[in-house]
Amino acid sequence: MERKITSVAALLGLTAIILGAFGAHALKKYLSVEQLGSFETGVKYQMYHALFLLFLGFTALISDKAKKIIFQLAIFGVIFFSGSIYLLATKALSGIDFKFIGIVTPIGGAMLIAAWGLLFWNIRKAKT
């Protein structure tokens, strides 16, 4: 489980760096300051959760069962939260109105909150 979590953490970090550079250089010409800010928010949260998963993969404080649940919440949270922000921020480029996907953003955010909450809960209840 640890290898899977840390591999995904590395992949999320890698793609966050790539997307951040893409946003800062390539998208700068095509998106408004507000749209770039939104895109950057998606990148930041993706990177935060890459680091979160790196910690999760290396900690021995919680069970594998708890790690699996937290991992899944974090992954789907990033996909829903950051992914929907990427699509919404770049709709001017794609020409597709992604308004219907706007409801996914808070669902992703709630999943990320739940992942952090479960991590906290499991660390607190861990036997020392």
PDB file of C-alpha atoms in Angstrom:
ATOM      1  CA  MET A   1       0.000   0.000   0.000  1.00  0.00           C
ATOM      2  CA  GLU A   2       2.834   2.380   0.874  1.00  0.00           C
ATOM      3  CA  ARG A   3       4.449   2.011  -2.548  1.00  0.00           C
ATOM      4  CA  LYS A   4       1.151   2.750  -4.290  1.00  0.00           C
ATOM      5  CA  ILE A   5       0.462   5.824  -2.157  1.00  0.00           C
ATOM      6  CA  THR A   6       3.953   7.280  -2.529  1.00  0.00           C
ATOM      7  CA  SER A   7       4.000   6.561  -6.276  1.00  0.00           C
ATOM      8  CA  VAL A   8       0.727   8.418  -6.731  1.00  0.00           C
ATOM      9  CA  ALA A   9       2.060  11.219  -4.514  1.00  0.00           C
ATOM     10  CA  ALA A  10       5.097  11.552  -6.787  1.00  0.00           C
ATOM     11  CA  LEU A  11       2.871  11.535  -9.893  1.00  0.00           C
ATOM     12  CA  LEU A  12       0.599  14.230  -8.437  1.00  0.00           C
ATOM     13  CA  GLY A  13       3.633  16.336  -7.536  1.00  0.00           C
ATOM     14  CA  LEU A  14       5.150  15.868 -10.986  1.00  0.00           C
ATOM     15  CA  THR A  15       1.964  16.847 -12.794  1.00  0.00           C
ATOM     16  CA  ALA A  16       1.409  19.800 -10.429  1.00  0.00           C
ATOM     17  CA  ILE A  17       4.829  21.184 -11.388  1.00  0.00           C
ATOM     18  CA  ILE A  18       4.132  20.636 -15.086  1.00  0.00           C
ATOM     19  CA  LEU A  19       0.672  22.230 -14.869  1.00  0.00           C
ATOM     20  CA  GLY A  20       2.040  25.136 -12.824  1.00  0.00           C
ATOM     21  CA  ALA A  21       4.714  25.851 -15.426  1.00  0.00           C
ATOM     22  CA  PHE A  22       2.165  25.442 -18.214  1.00  0.00           C
ATOM     23  CA  GLY A  23      -0.152  27.908 -16.507  1.00  0.00           C
ATOM     24  CA  ALA A  24       2.586  30.435 -15.774  1.00  0.00           C
ATOM     25  CA  HIS A  25       4.040  30.394 -19.282  1.00  0.00           C
ATOM     26  CA  ALA A  26       1.709  29.012 -21.952  1.00  0.00           C
ATOM     27  CA  LEU A  27      -1.694  29.959 -20.546  1.00  0.00           C
ATOM     28  CA  LYS A  28      -0.597  33.459 -19.508  1.00  0.00           C
ATOM     29  CA  LYS A  29      -1.211  34.690 -23.049  1.00  0.00           C
ATOM     30  CA  TYR A  30      -4.742  33.311 -23.270  1.00  0.00           C
ATOM     31  CA  LEU A  31      -6.375  33.519 -19.839  1.00  0.00           C
ATOM     32  CA  SER A  32      -7.407  36.456 -17.717  1.00  0.00           C
ATOM     33  CA  VAL A  33      -5.672  37.181 -14.421  1.00  0.00           C
ATOM     34  CA  GLU A  34      -8.708  35.753 -12.608  1.00  0.00           C
ATOM     35  CA  GLN A  35      -8.676  32.559 -14.671  1.00  0.00           C
ATOM     36  CA  LEU A  36      -4.931  32.140 -14.100  1.00  0.00           C
ATOM     37  CA  GLY A  37      -5.501  32.631 -10.377  1.00  0.00           C
ATOM     38  CA  SER A  38      -8.117  29.895 -10.385  1.00  0.00           C
ATOM     39  CA  PHE A  39      -5.836  27.583 -12.339  1.00  0.00           C
ATOM     40  CA  GLU A  40      -3.044  28.276  -9.844  1.00  0.00           C
ATOM     41  CA  THR A  41      -5.406  27.397  -6.977  1.00  0.00           C
ATOM     42  CA  GLY A  42      -5.971  24.003  -8.570  1.00  0.00           C
ATOM     43  CA  VAL A  43      -2.211  23.494  -8.901  1.00  0.00           C
ATOM     44  CA  LYS A  44      -1.582  24.513  -5.275  1.00  0.00           C
ATOM     45  CA  TYR A  45      -4.166  22.114  -3.895  1.00  0.00           C
ATOM     46  CA  GLN A  46      -2.864  19.327  -6.091  1.00  0.00           C
ATOM     47  CA  MET A  47       0.657  19.912  -4.752  1.00  0.00           C
ATOM     48  CA  TYR A  48      -0.526  20.185  -1.142  1.00  0.00           C
ATOM     49  CA  HIS A  49      -2.182  16.808  -1.485  1.00  0.00           C
ATOM     50  CA  ALA A  50       0.822  15.242  -3.206  1.00  0.00           C
ATOM     51  CA  LEU A  51       2.749  16.117  -0.034  1.00  0.00           C
ATOM     52  CA  PHE A  52      -0.169  14.897   2.079  1.00  0.00           C
ATOM     53  CA  LEU A  53      -0.058  11.527   0.320  1.00  0.00           C
ATOM     54  CA  LEU A  54       3.697  11.359   0.697  1.00  0.00           C
ATOM     55  CA  PHE A  55       3.239  11.705   4.452  1.00  0.00           C
ATOM     56  CA  LEU A  56       0.409   9.173   4.411  1.00  0.00           C
ATOM     57  CA  GLY A  57       2.551   6.657   2.564  1.00  0.00           C
ATOM     58  CA  PHE A  58       5.427   6.945   5.011  1.00  0.00           C
ATOM     59  CA  THR A  59       3.579   7.144   8.319  1.00  0.00           C
ATOM     60  CA  ALA A  60       3.332   4.076  10.524  1.00  0.00           C
ATOM     61  CA  LEU A  61       0.834   5.736  12.839  1.00  0.00           C
ATOM     62  CA  ILE A  62      -2.292   4.421  11.144  1.00  0.00           C
ATOM     63  CA  SER A  63      -3.556   1.129   9.786  1.00  0.00           C
ATOM     64  CA  ASP A  64      -3.456   0.071   6.148  1.00  0.00           C
ATOM     65  CA  LYS A  65      -7.258   0.035   6.106  1.00  0.00           C
ATOM     66  CA  ALA A  66      -7.388   3.677   7.213  1.00  0.00           C
ATOM     67  CA  LYS A  67      -4.640   4.582   4.743  1.00  0.00           C
ATOM     68  CA  LYS A  68      -6.640   3.079   1.904  1.00  0.00           C
ATOM     69  CA  ILE A  69      -9.753   5.106   2.734  1.00  0.00           C
ATOM     70  CA  ILE A  70      -7.781   8.330   3.212  1.00  0.00           C
ATOM     71  CA  PHE A  71      -5.874   7.667  -0.028  1.00  0.00           C
ATOM     72  CA  GLN A  72      -9.081   7.200  -2.007  1.00  0.00           C
ATOM     73  CA  LEU A  73     -10.652  10.333  -0.538  1.00  0.00           C
ATOM     74  CA  ALA A  74      -7.558  12.363  -1.349  1.00  0.00           C
ATOM     75  CA  ILE A  75      -7.244  11.067  -4.913  1.00  0.00           C
ATOM     76  CA  PHE A  76     -10.886  11.618  -5.818  1.00  0.00           C
ATOM     77  CA  GLY A  77     -10.815  14.917  -3.950  1.00  0.00           C
ATOM     78  CA  VAL A  78      -7.902  16.166  -6.055  1.00  0.00           C
ATOM     79  CA  ILE A  79      -9.465  14.906  -9.272  1.00  0.00           C
ATOM     80  CA  PHE A  80     -12.800  16.532  -8.499  1.00  0.00           C
ATOM     81  CA  PHE A  81     -11.470  19.721  -6.893  1.00  0.00           C
ATOM     82  CA  SER A  82      -8.373  20.559  -8.926  1.00  0.00           C
ATOM     83  CA  GLY A  83      -9.603  18.848 -12.079  1.00  0.00           C
ATOM     84  CA  SER A  84     -12.840  20.810 -12.166  1.00  0.00           C
ATOM     85  CA  ILE A  85     -10.943  24.045 -11.497  1.00  0.00           C
ATOM     86  CA  TYR A  86      -8.594  23.321 -14.416  1.00  0.00           C
ATOM     87  CA  LEU A  87     -11.563  22.758 -16.719  1.00  0.00           C
ATOM     88  CA  LEU A  88     -13.480  25.798 -15.487  1.00  0.00           C
ATOM     89  CA  ALA A  89     -10.446  28.086 -15.694  1.00  0.00           C
ATOM     90  CA  THR A  90      -9.591  27.040 -19.254  1.00  0.00           C
ATOM     91  CA  LYS A  91     -13.083  27.024 -20.733  1.00  0.00           C
ATOM     92  CA  ALA A  92     -12.152  30.076 -22.841  1.00  0.00           C
ATOM     93  CA  LEU A  93      -9.562  27.940 -24.641  1.00  0.00           C
ATOM     94  CA  SER A  94     -11.651  24.829 -25.126  1.00  0.00           C
ATOM     95  CA  GLY A  95     -14.828  26.640 -26.070  1.00  0.00           C
ATOM     96  CA  ILE A  96     -16.754  24.208 -23.884  1.00  0.00           C
ATOM     97  CA  ASP A  97     -18.906  25.613 -21.114  1.00  0.00           C
ATOM     98  CA  PHE A  98     -18.079  23.489 -18.100  1.00  0.00           C
ATOM     99  CA  LYS A  99     -20.613  25.175 -15.771  1.00  0.00           C
ATOM    100  CA  PHE A 100     -22.292  21.825 -15.181  1.00  0.00           C
ATOM    101  CA  ILE A 101     -19.056  20.591 -13.620  1.00  0.00           C
ATOM    102  CA  GLY A 102     -19.049  23.423 -11.063  1.00  0.00           C
ATOM    103  CA  ILE A 103     -20.918  21.271  -8.530  1.00  0.00           C
ATOM    104  CA  VAL A 104     -18.007  18.814  -8.548  1.00  0.00           C
ATOM    105  CA  THR A 105     -15.575  21.373  -7.067  1.00  0.00           C
ATOM    106  CA  PRO A 106     -17.165  21.558  -3.595  1.00  0.00           C
ATOM    107  CA  ILE A 107     -17.661  17.788  -3.562  1.00  0.00           C
ATOM    108  CA  GLY A 108     -13.930  17.401  -4.185  1.00  0.00           C
ATOM    109  CA  GLY A 109     -13.218  19.937  -1.461  1.00  0.00           C
ATOM    110  CA  ALA A 110     -15.397  18.006   0.972  1.00  0.00           C
ATOM    111  CA  MET A 111     -13.512  14.811   0.120  1.00  0.00           C
ATOM    112  CA  LEU A 112     -10.196  16.545   0.836  1.00  0.00           C
ATOM    113  CA  ILE A 113     -11.520  17.814   4.160  1.00  0.00           C
ATOM    114  CA  ALA A 114     -12.721  14.305   4.989  1.00  0.00           C
ATOM    115  CA  ALA A 115      -9.277  12.874   4.148  1.00  0.00           C
ATOM    116  CA  TRP A 116      -7.575  15.320   6.517  1.00  0.00           C
ATOM    117  CA  GLY A 117     -10.198  14.677   9.184  1.00  0.00           C
ATOM    118  CA  LEU A 118      -9.743  10.923   8.962  1.00  0.00           C
ATOM    119  CA  LEU A 119      -5.985  11.319   9.114  1.00  0.00           C
ATOM    120  CA  PHE A 120      -6.343  13.433  12.257  1.00  0.00           C
ATOM    121  CA  TRP A 121      -8.807  10.996  13.818  1.00  0.00           C
ATOM    122  CA  ASN A 122      -6.652   7.957  13.125  1.00  0.00           C
ATOM    123  CA  ILE A 123      -3.495   9.609  14.436  1.00  0.00           C
ATOM    124  CA  ARG A 124      -5.304  10.693  17.615  1.00  0.00           C
ATOM    125  CA  LYS A 125      -6.656   7.215  18.284  1.00  0.00           C
ATOM    126  CA  ALA A 126      -3.334   5.485  17.510  1.00  0.00           C
ATOM    127  CA  LYS A 127      -1.808   3.728  20.456  1.00  0.00           C
ATOM    128  CA  THR A 128       1.481   5.221  21.544  1.00  0.00           C
TER     129      THR A 128
END
